[in-house]
Amino acid sequence: MFIRMIAKAFLRQWKKMVMIAFTIALGASLATAMLSVMMDVGDKVNHELKAYGANISVVPKNASVISELYDIEDGDVSGEYLAEDELGKIKTIFWAFNIVDYAPFISTEAVLDEGSTVTVKGTWFDHHMALPTGEELDAGVISMRSWWEIIDGDWLDEQKLGSDFCMVGTGIAQKEGISAGQTIRLKGPKAEKDLTVAGVFDAGSDEDNEIYVPLDTAQEISGLEGKVSSIEVSALTTPDNELARKAAEDPGSLSVSQYETWYCTAYVSSICYQIEEVITDSVASAVRQVADSEGQILNKTQMLMILITILSLIGAALGICNLVTASVMERSQEIGLMKAVGAHNPAITGLVLTEIMCTAVIGGVIGFFAGIGFAQIIGHTVFQSAIEIRAMVVPIVIVLVIVVTLIGCIPAIKMLQSLRPTEVLHGRA
């Protein structure tokens, strides 16, 4: 009898049931989409922000101490260097797969043909190297300086062109009348070398007054073979919390369990610590402008997703409330008759809730799969990649659908329980 009554209710009020299912499906789809994007947005946002520069700087330990004592920038202290042959070790740390890109730098002064003294920086452009793990890696400033605008010529492709090419900033190019394809001579402290200009770039900073050359070229003219003065690292990180800030000040202050949690989480301080473990006499530190911005943007993005989810569920609850209340009002005489023949409030409430929950299941399933589709549309439109659907989204959406449906039914249930058979059946208010 119970099942027959539910079936008849669906047949008589199928339009309202469809509207209730649609309302629940809409709320479930938005919740599924937002939760899926929120749980995957960390890596997506980090990948997007990697285009704006490195978030970790590695310098020699002594140079870092001098920089702190005299309040000068890392990398401006000469005479202290890191070993080039240890660069591959960065990709052997625990969070190796979070290291998106990195590039070494060495700076020296050189004299141009015209007699002008310029700053020459050696680095990787698209350097190919074999890692200690047996893997191979392409790394360099081409991806880490994506904001550079190439005014003339093109990026220096060192794998094709070799080390006899360079890139010149717009400041020097305009001052000295240098253009792409032109050959210039650089006279360094230890050697001089003729280089062809592969391209002229506009960085919008002091870099416009520098000449960039392959790392081995800068080492050759400065007499610093096998040495680098700094390393810029671009890594995917987790926003800092209290544990990360405590560890950044003193890892030794952590308990064993705290240390394991910190070390095995991709905090920027954890990755810096692991880099220091593999690069001899180095100090790795976060580039705070970039690292802090990443955390703030990620937190604000996730908060926006949560707010959208909450608002969509509130809207769904209000819609369910109106529809279920209208349904109860239409069935008031039927409910009054059931009470008159002996049905109690709990039994009638259970009947109505069963009808609504069956509808909620249908709407929730439809909404879940629609939400997966919405999440993929967001992923491909905003991040140009698919959104990974986490397994934990399923139970969360199930709980949310049940809670929202029950909340939406509360006013209708109260109305149902307050109905009096004599008043309803005789048409009195």
Short mmCIF file of C-alpha atoms in Angstrom, two decimals:
data_model
loop_
_atom_site.label_atom_id
_atom_site.label_comp_id
_atom_site.label_asym_id
_atom_site.label_seq_id
_atom_site.Cartn_x
_atom_site.Cartn_y
_atom_site.Cartn_z
CA MET A 1 0.00 0.00 0.00
CA PHE A 2 2.82 2.37 0.91
CA ILE A 3 4.48 1.91 -2.49
CA ARG A 4 1.14 2.25 -4.32
CA MET A 5 0.48 5.56 -2.55
CA ILE A 6 3.91 6.87 -3.54
CA ALA A 7 3.41 5.77 -7.14
CA LYS A 8 0.00 7.45 -7.33
CA ALA A 9 1.44 10.63 -5.84
CA PHE A 10 4.08 10.68 -8.59
CA LEU A 11 1.45 10.15 -11.27
CA ARG A 12 -0.95 12.81 -9.96
CA GLN A 13 1.73 15.46 -9.28
CA TRP A 14 4.35 14.54 -11.86
CA LYS A 15 4.82 18.15 -12.96
CA LYS A 16 5.72 19.28 -9.44
CA MET A 17 7.96 16.25 -8.98
CA VAL A 18 9.76 17.13 -12.21
CA MET A 19 10.24 20.70 -10.97
CA ILE A 20 11.54 19.46 -7.62
CA ALA A 21 13.96 17.08 -9.40
CA PHE A 22 15.07 19.91 -11.68
CA THR A 23 15.68 22.23 -8.71
CA ILE A 24 17.71 19.58 -6.91
CA ALA A 25 19.60 18.73 -10.11
CA LEU A 26 20.52 22.39 -10.59
CA GLY A 27 21.83 22.71 -7.05
CA ALA A 28 23.67 19.38 -7.24
CA SER A 29 25.25 20.24 -10.59
CA LEU A 30 26.60 23.58 -9.34
CA ALA A 31 27.84 21.97 -6.12
CA THR A 32 29.55 19.16 -8.05
CA ALA A 33 31.16 21.55 -10.52
CA MET A 34 32.37 24.02 -7.88
CA LEU A 35 33.66 21.32 -5.51
CA SER A 36 35.48 19.52 -8.33
CA VAL A 37 37.11 22.72 -9.55
CA MET A 38 37.92 23.82 -5.99
CA MET A 39 39.70 20.55 -5.20
CA ASP A 40 41.71 20.69 -8.42
CA VAL A 41 42.18 24.43 -8.69
CA GLY A 42 45.36 24.49 -6.58
CA ASP A 43 47.53 22.88 -9.22
CA LYS A 44 45.75 24.79 -12.01
CA VAL A 45 46.32 28.18 -10.40
CA ASN A 46 49.90 27.28 -9.54
CA HIS A 47 50.56 26.29 -13.15
CA GLU A 48 49.07 29.56 -14.35
CA LEU A 49 51.17 31.59 -11.90
CA LYS A 50 54.37 29.83 -12.94
CA ALA A 51 54.25 32.03 -16.04
CA TYR A 52 55.03 35.01 -13.80
CA GLY A 53 58.40 33.88 -12.54
CA ALA A 54 60.19 31.67 -10.04
CA ASN A 55 59.00 31.40 -6.46
CA ILE A 56 62.25 30.04 -4.97
CA SER A 57 65.75 31.56 -5.11
CA VAL A 58 68.88 29.53 -4.32
CA VAL A 59 72.19 31.30 -3.53
CA PRO A 60 75.49 30.29 -1.90
CA LYS A 61 75.35 30.22 1.90
CA ASN A 62 78.12 32.78 2.40
CA ALA A 63 76.58 35.14 -0.15
CA SER A 64 73.25 34.89 1.68
CA VAL A 65 74.89 35.76 5.01
CA ILE A 66 76.63 38.79 3.51
CA SER A 67 73.39 39.87 1.83
CA GLU A 68 71.56 39.78 5.16
CA LEU A 69 74.32 41.64 7.00
CA TYR A 70 74.60 44.44 4.48
CA ASP A 71 70.98 44.47 3.28
CA ILE A 72 71.77 43.80 -0.39
CA GLU A 73 70.01 41.51 -2.82
CA ASP A 74 71.03 37.88 -3.23
CA GLY A 75 73.09 37.39 -6.33
CA ASP A 76 74.77 40.79 -6.03
CA VAL A 77 77.58 39.34 -3.91
CA SER A 78 80.53 38.19 -6.01
CA GLY A 79 83.11 35.59 -5.06
CA GLU A 80 80.62 33.00 -3.82
CA TYR A 81 79.32 30.32 -6.17
CA LEU A 82 77.41 27.07 -6.43
CA ALA A 83 78.62 24.02 -8.36
CA GLU A 84 77.02 23.62 -11.80
CA ASP A 85 77.38 19.84 -11.70
CA GLU A 86 74.92 19.69 -8.77
CA LEU A 87 72.05 21.35 -10.63
CA GLY A 88 70.49 18.04 -11.64
CA LYS A 89 70.10 17.07 -7.98
CA ILE A 90 67.21 19.51 -7.63
CA LYS A 91 65.07 16.98 -9.50
CA THR A 92 65.95 14.23 -7.01
CA ILE A 93 64.27 15.73 -3.93
CA PHE A 94 61.08 14.30 -2.42
CA TRP A 95 58.96 16.92 -4.25
CA ALA A 96 60.84 16.56 -7.54
CA PHE A 97 57.63 16.37 -9.58
CA ASN A 98 56.54 19.72 -8.13
CA ILE A 99 59.62 21.40 -9.62
CA VAL A 100 58.15 22.82 -12.82
CA ASP A 101 61.27 24.58 -14.10
CA TYR A 102 64.55 26.06 -12.95
CA ALA A 103 67.53 27.93 -14.35
CA PRO A 104 71.01 28.86 -13.06
CA PHE A 105 72.48 32.34 -13.42
CA ILE A 106 75.95 33.85 -13.37
CA SER A 107 76.66 37.55 -13.82
CA THR A 108 79.78 39.32 -15.07
CA GLU A 109 80.83 42.64 -16.58
CA ALA A 110 81.98 42.86 -20.19
CA VAL A 111 83.00 45.57 -22.67
CA LEU A 112 81.23 45.96 -26.03
CA ASP A 113 83.00 46.81 -29.28
CA GLU A 114 82.05 50.45 -28.81
CA GLY A 115 83.73 50.56 -25.40
CA SER A 116 80.58 50.49 -23.26
CA THR A 117 80.60 48.35 -20.15
CA VAL A 118 77.53 46.11 -19.85
CA THR A 119 76.20 43.47 -17.48
CA VAL A 120 76.25 40.00 -19.02
CA LYS A 121 74.16 37.23 -17.52
CA GLY A 122 74.68 33.60 -18.35
CA THR A 123 71.77 31.20 -18.01
CA TRP A 124 69.91 28.32 -19.62
CA PHE A 125 67.41 29.16 -22.34
CA ASP A 126 66.04 25.73 -23.27
CA HIS A 127 68.80 23.60 -21.83
CA HIS A 128 68.63 19.82 -22.24
CA MET A 129 70.26 17.74 -19.52
CA ALA A 130 70.39 14.19 -18.22
CA LEU A 131 69.31 13.83 -14.59
CA PRO A 132 70.91 11.58 -11.96
CA THR A 133 67.67 9.57 -11.95
CA GLY A 134 68.20 8.60 -15.59
CA GLU A 135 65.48 10.96 -16.81
CA GLU A 136 66.02 13.89 -19.16
CA LEU A 137 64.95 17.50 -18.66
CA ASP A 138 64.49 20.66 -20.73
CA ALA A 139 64.65 23.77 -18.55
CA GLY A 140 65.45 27.44 -18.80
CA VAL A 141 64.29 31.04 -18.93
CA ILE A 142 62.18 30.69 -22.08
CA SER A 143 59.32 29.43 -19.90
CA MET A 144 60.35 31.33 -16.78
CA ARG A 145 60.44 34.71 -18.55
CA SER A 146 57.26 34.29 -20.55
CA TRP A 147 56.37 37.97 -20.02
CA TRP A 148 59.39 39.11 -22.07
CA GLU A 149 58.29 40.65 -25.33
CA ILE A 150 60.56 39.82 -28.25
CA ILE A 151 60.91 43.10 -30.15
CA ASP A 152 63.28 41.89 -32.83
CA GLY A 153 64.37 38.38 -33.83
CA ASP A 154 63.39 35.40 -31.68
CA TRP A 155 64.22 33.49 -28.52
CA LEU A 156 67.69 31.99 -28.33
CA ASP A 157 67.28 28.29 -29.05
CA GLU A 158 70.55 27.00 -27.59
CA GLN A 159 69.82 23.39 -28.59
CA LYS A 160 69.81 24.45 -32.25
CA LEU A 161 72.03 27.53 -32.27
CA GLY A 162 74.65 26.58 -29.71
CA SER A 163 76.55 29.01 -27.47
CA ASP A 164 77.62 31.62 -30.04
CA PHE A 165 74.39 33.62 -29.75
CA CYS A 166 72.95 36.08 -27.26
CA MET A 167 69.85 38.12 -26.43
CA VAL A 168 70.02 41.87 -25.86
CA GLY A 169 67.70 44.04 -23.74
CA THR A 170 65.95 46.97 -25.41
CA GLY A 171 67.86 49.50 -23.28
CA ILE A 172 71.24 48.42 -24.63
CA ALA A 173 69.90 47.74 -28.12
CA GLN A 174 68.55 51.29 -28.45
CA LYS A 175 71.62 52.88 -26.91
CA GLU A 176 74.14 50.94 -29.02
CA GLY A 177 72.02 50.51 -32.17
CA ILE A 178 72.00 46.71 -31.93
CA SER A 179 69.50 44.59 -33.87
CA ALA A 180 68.78 40.88 -34.36
CA GLY A 181 71.26 39.12 -36.65
CA GLN A 182 74.07 41.54 -35.83
CA THR A 183 77.38 40.26 -34.46
CA ILE A 184 78.79 41.88 -31.33
CA ARG A 185 82.02 41.30 -29.43
CA LEU A 186 82.05 40.93 -25.68
CA LYS A 187 85.33 41.32 -23.84
CA GLY A 188 85.10 39.75 -20.41
CA PRO A 189 87.59 39.57 -17.51
CA LYS A 190 89.21 36.39 -18.87
CA ALA A 191 88.26 36.10 -22.55
CA GLU A 192 86.44 37.79 -25.39
CA LYS A 193 83.89 36.28 -27.71
CA ASP A 194 81.97 37.19 -30.86
CA LEU A 195 78.24 36.56 -30.53
CA THR A 196 75.30 36.84 -32.93
CA VAL A 197 72.20 38.57 -31.57
CA ALA A 198 69.32 36.07 -31.72
CA GLY A 199 66.75 38.53 -30.44
CA VAL A 200 66.06 41.83 -28.70
CA PHE A 201 63.70 41.60 -25.71
CA ASP A 202 61.66 44.02 -23.64
CA ALA A 203 61.34 42.85 -20.02
CA GLY A 204 60.02 46.10 -18.60
CA SER A 205 62.68 46.07 -15.85
CA ASP A 206 66.41 46.43 -15.21
CA GLU A 207 66.91 43.32 -17.35
CA ASP A 208 66.45 45.60 -20.41
CA ASN A 209 69.95 46.91 -19.70
CA GLU A 210 71.54 43.46 -19.71
CA ILE A 211 72.78 40.96 -22.26
CA TYR A 212 71.79 37.32 -21.77
CA VAL A 213 74.06 34.58 -23.05
CA PRO A 214 74.23 30.78 -22.64
CA LEU A 215 75.66 29.77 -19.27
CA ASP A 216 78.87 28.26 -20.65
CA THR A 217 79.57 31.45 -22.63
CA ALA A 218 79.34 33.61 -19.50
CA GLN A 219 81.52 31.14 -17.61
CA GLU A 220 84.11 31.23 -20.39
CA ILE A 221 84.48 35.02 -20.61
CA SER A 222 84.50 35.39 -16.79
CA GLY A 223 86.82 32.45 -16.10
CA LEU A 224 84.24 30.81 -13.82
CA GLU A 225 83.83 27.45 -15.52
CA GLY A 226 81.56 25.07 -13.64
CA LYS A 227 80.17 27.77 -11.33
CA VAL A 228 76.84 29.55 -10.96
CA SER A 229 75.95 32.44 -8.67
CA SER A 230 72.24 31.69 -8.18
CA ILE A 231 69.39 29.41 -9.21
CA GLU A 232 65.78 30.37 -9.80
CA VAL A 233 63.27 27.58 -9.18
CA SER A 234 59.62 27.47 -10.18
CA ALA A 235 57.72 24.97 -8.02
CA LEU A 236 54.12 24.00 -7.35
CA THR A 237 53.49 24.70 -3.68
CA THR A 238 50.81 24.45 -1.01
CA PRO A 239 49.79 27.73 0.71
CA ASP A 240 51.55 28.22 4.04
CA ASN A 241 49.82 27.57 7.36
CA GLU A 242 50.96 27.86 10.98
CA LEU A 243 53.03 24.65 10.72
CA ALA A 244 54.81 25.86 7.58
CA ARG A 245 55.60 29.24 9.15
CA LYS A 246 56.94 27.56 12.29
CA ALA A 247 59.11 25.22 10.23
CA ALA A 248 60.42 28.09 8.10
CA GLU A 249 61.76 29.75 11.25
CA ASP A 250 63.33 26.62 12.73
CA PRO A 251 62.70 23.05 11.47
CA GLY A 252 64.41 21.78 14.62
CA SER A 253 61.57 23.12 16.75
CA LEU A 254 59.09 20.64 15.24
CA SER A 255 58.12 17.37 16.85
CA VAL A 256 58.73 14.15 14.93
CA SER A 257 55.13 13.95 13.68
CA GLN A 258 55.06 17.67 12.79
CA TYR A 259 58.36 17.32 10.92
CA GLU A 260 57.08 14.37 8.89
CA THR A 261 53.86 16.23 8.04
CA TRP A 262 55.76 19.36 7.04
CA TYR A 263 58.47 17.51 5.07
CA CYS A 264 55.87 15.47 3.15
CA THR A 265 53.71 18.48 2.26
CA ALA A 266 54.62 20.75 -0.65
CA TYR A 267 55.05 23.92 1.41
CA VAL A 268 57.51 26.35 -0.14
CA SER A 269 59.63 26.13 3.05
CA SER A 270 59.70 22.33 2.79
CA ILE A 271 60.85 22.41 -0.83
CA CYS A 272 63.49 25.02 0.04
CA TYR A 273 64.77 22.81 2.86
CA GLN A 274 65.03 19.80 0.56
CA ILE A 275 66.90 21.82 -2.08
CA GLU A 276 69.41 22.88 0.56
CA GLU A 277 69.93 19.21 1.38
CA VAL A 278 71.10 18.36 -2.15
CA ILE A 279 72.92 21.58 -3.19
CA THR A 280 76.15 21.99 -1.22
CA ASP A 281 76.48 25.15 0.92
CA SER A 282 73.31 26.69 -0.45
CA VAL A 283 70.46 28.74 0.99
CA ALA A 284 67.06 28.39 -0.66
CA SER A 285 64.40 30.96 0.15
CA ALA A 286 60.94 31.81 -1.09
CA VAL A 287 60.46 34.79 -3.36
CA ARG A 288 57.80 36.18 -1.05
CA GLN A 289 56.11 38.45 -3.58
CA VAL A 290 55.34 35.42 -5.75
CA ALA A 291 54.82 32.79 -3.03
CA ASP A 292 52.46 34.98 -0.97
CA SER A 293 50.50 35.99 -4.07
CA GLU A 294 50.01 32.35 -5.00
CA GLY A 295 48.58 31.55 -1.57
CA GLN A 296 46.30 34.59 -1.52
CA ILE A 297 44.96 34.00 -5.03
CA LEU A 298 44.38 30.31 -4.33
CA ASN A 299 42.58 31.01 -1.04
CA LYS A 300 40.39 33.69 -2.62
CA THR A 301 39.59 31.43 -5.58
CA GLN A 302 38.59 28.58 -3.29
CA MET A 303 36.52 30.93 -1.12
CA LEU A 304 34.69 32.12 -4.25
CA MET A 305 33.92 28.51 -5.18
CA ILE A 306 32.59 27.81 -1.67
CA LEU A 307 30.37 30.91 -1.73
CA ILE A 308 28.94 29.96 -5.13
CA THR A 309 28.22 26.44 -3.83
CA ILE A 310 26.52 27.76 -0.69
CA LEU A 311 24.40 30.26 -2.63
CA SER A 312 23.33 27.63 -5.16
CA LEU A 313 22.31 25.25 -2.37
CA ILE A 314 20.37 28.01 -0.58
CA GLY A 315 18.54 28.72 -3.84
CA ALA A 316 17.79 25.01 -4.26
CA ALA A 317 16.49 24.77 -0.68
CA LEU A 318 14.16 27.74 -1.21
CA GLY A 319 12.89 26.25 -4.46
CA ILE A 320 12.25 22.89 -2.82
CA CYS A 321 10.48 24.63 0.09
CA ASN A 322 8.05 26.42 -2.23
CA LEU A 323 7.34 23.36 -4.36
CA VAL A 324 6.85 20.91 -1.49
CA THR A 325 4.68 23.38 0.43
CA ALA A 326 2.50 23.88 -2.65
CA SER A 327 2.25 20.10 -3.03
CA VAL A 328 1.14 19.64 0.58
CA MET A 329 -1.45 22.41 0.21
CA GLU A 330 -2.89 20.72 -2.90
CA ARG A 331 -3.08 17.41 -1.05
CA SER A 332 -4.48 18.86 2.16
CA GLN A 333 -7.83 17.04 1.81
CA GLU A 334 -6.05 13.76 1.08
CA ILE A 335 -3.84 14.25 4.13
CA GLY A 336 -6.85 15.21 6.23
CA LEU A 337 -8.65 12.05 5.14
CA MET A 338 -5.66 9.89 6.08
CA LYS A 339 -5.61 11.48 9.52
CA ALA A 340 -9.35 10.97 9.85
CA VAL A 341 -9.06 7.23 9.24
CA GLY A 342 -6.29 6.89 11.82
CA ALA A 343 -2.97 7.79 10.16
CA HIS A 344 -0.55 9.55 12.52
CA ASN A 345 1.74 12.46 11.73
CA PRO A 346 4.98 10.37 11.66
CA ALA A 347 3.50 7.98 9.08
CA ILE A 348 2.22 10.78 6.83
CA THR A 349 5.50 12.68 7.24
CA GLY A 350 7.43 9.55 6.27
CA LEU A 351 5.26 9.13 3.17
CA VAL A 352 5.85 12.71 1.98
CA LEU A 353 9.57 12.59 2.77
CA THR A 354 9.92 9.29 0.90
CA GLU A 355 8.28 10.82 -2.17
CA ILE A 356 10.58 13.87 -2.02
CA MET A 357 13.73 11.82 -1.32
CA CYS A 358 13.00 9.52 -4.29
CA THR A 359 12.71 12.65 -6.41
CA ALA A 360 15.92 13.99 -4.83
CA VAL A 361 17.81 10.82 -5.80
CA ILE A 362 16.78 11.22 -9.43
CA GLY A 363 17.62 14.93 -9.44
CA GLY A 364 20.88 14.38 -7.56
CA VAL A 365 22.15 11.74 -10.01
CA ILE A 366 21.28 13.91 -13.01
CA GLY A 367 22.83 16.96 -11.32
CA PHE A 368 26.03 15.10 -10.42
CA PHE A 369 26.76 14.06 -14.00
CA ALA A 370 25.74 17.49 -15.30
CA GLY A 371 28.12 19.03 -12.74
CA ILE A 372 30.99 16.88 -14.02
CA GLY A 373 30.29 18.27 -17.47
CA PHE A 374 30.21 21.85 -16.16
CA ALA A 375 33.52 21.27 -14.35
CA GLN A 376 35.18 20.11 -17.58
CA ILE A 377 33.82 23.14 -19.43
CA ILE A 378 35.30 25.42 -16.73
CA GLY A 379 38.61 23.53 -16.85
CA HIS A 380 39.03 23.73 -20.61
CA THR A 381 37.76 27.32 -20.83
CA VAL A 382 39.77 28.81 -17.95
CA PHE A 383 42.76 26.49 -17.52
CA GLN A 384 42.94 24.77 -20.93
CA SER A 385 43.02 21.37 -19.24
CA ALA A 386 40.62 18.81 -17.80
CA ILE A 387 39.45 18.92 -14.19
CA GLU A 388 40.24 15.79 -12.20
CA ILE A 389 37.11 14.53 -10.43
CA ARG A 390 38.07 13.46 -6.92
CA ALA A 391 36.29 10.46 -5.35
CA MET A 392 35.46 12.42 -2.20
CA VAL A 393 33.19 14.72 -4.25
CA VAL A 394 30.59 11.92 -4.46
CA PRO A 395 29.84 11.50 -0.71
CA ILE A 396 29.98 15.28 -0.19
CA VAL A 397 27.38 15.87 -2.92
CA ILE A 398 25.18 13.06 -1.54
CA VAL A 399 25.23 14.60 1.94
CA LEU A 400 24.55 18.09 0.56
CA VAL A 401 21.58 16.88 -1.52
CA ILE A 402 20.05 15.09 1.48
CA VAL A 403 20.60 18.04 3.83
CA VAL A 404 19.27 20.63 1.38
CA THR A 405 16.22 18.49 0.57
CA LEU A 406 15.39 17.95 4.24
CA ILE A 407 15.84 21.64 5.05
CA GLY A 408 13.59 22.56 2.12
CA CYS A 409 10.90 20.18 3.43
CA ILE A 410 10.79 21.58 6.98
CA PRO A 411 8.11 24.27 6.40
CA ALA A 412 5.93 21.81 4.47
CA ILE A 413 6.26 19.16 7.19
CA LYS A 414 5.26 21.68 9.85
CA MET A 415 2.21 22.62 7.79
CA LEU A 416 1.35 18.95 7.26
CA GLN A 417 1.49 18.18 10.96
CA SER A 418 -0.68 21.18 11.85
CA LEU A 419 -3.53 20.19 9.48
CA ARG A 420 -6.74 19.23 11.28
CA PRO A 421 -9.02 16.72 9.51
CA THR A 422 -12.29 18.47 10.49
CA GLU A 423 -11.17 21.86 9.17
CA VAL A 424 -9.70 20.50 5.92
CA LEU A 425 -12.53 18.12 5.06
CA HIS A 426 -15.26 20.72 5.76
CA GLY A 427 -13.38 23.42 3.79
CA ARG A 428 -12.73 25.76 6.76
CA ALA A 429 -9.42 27.63 7.09
#
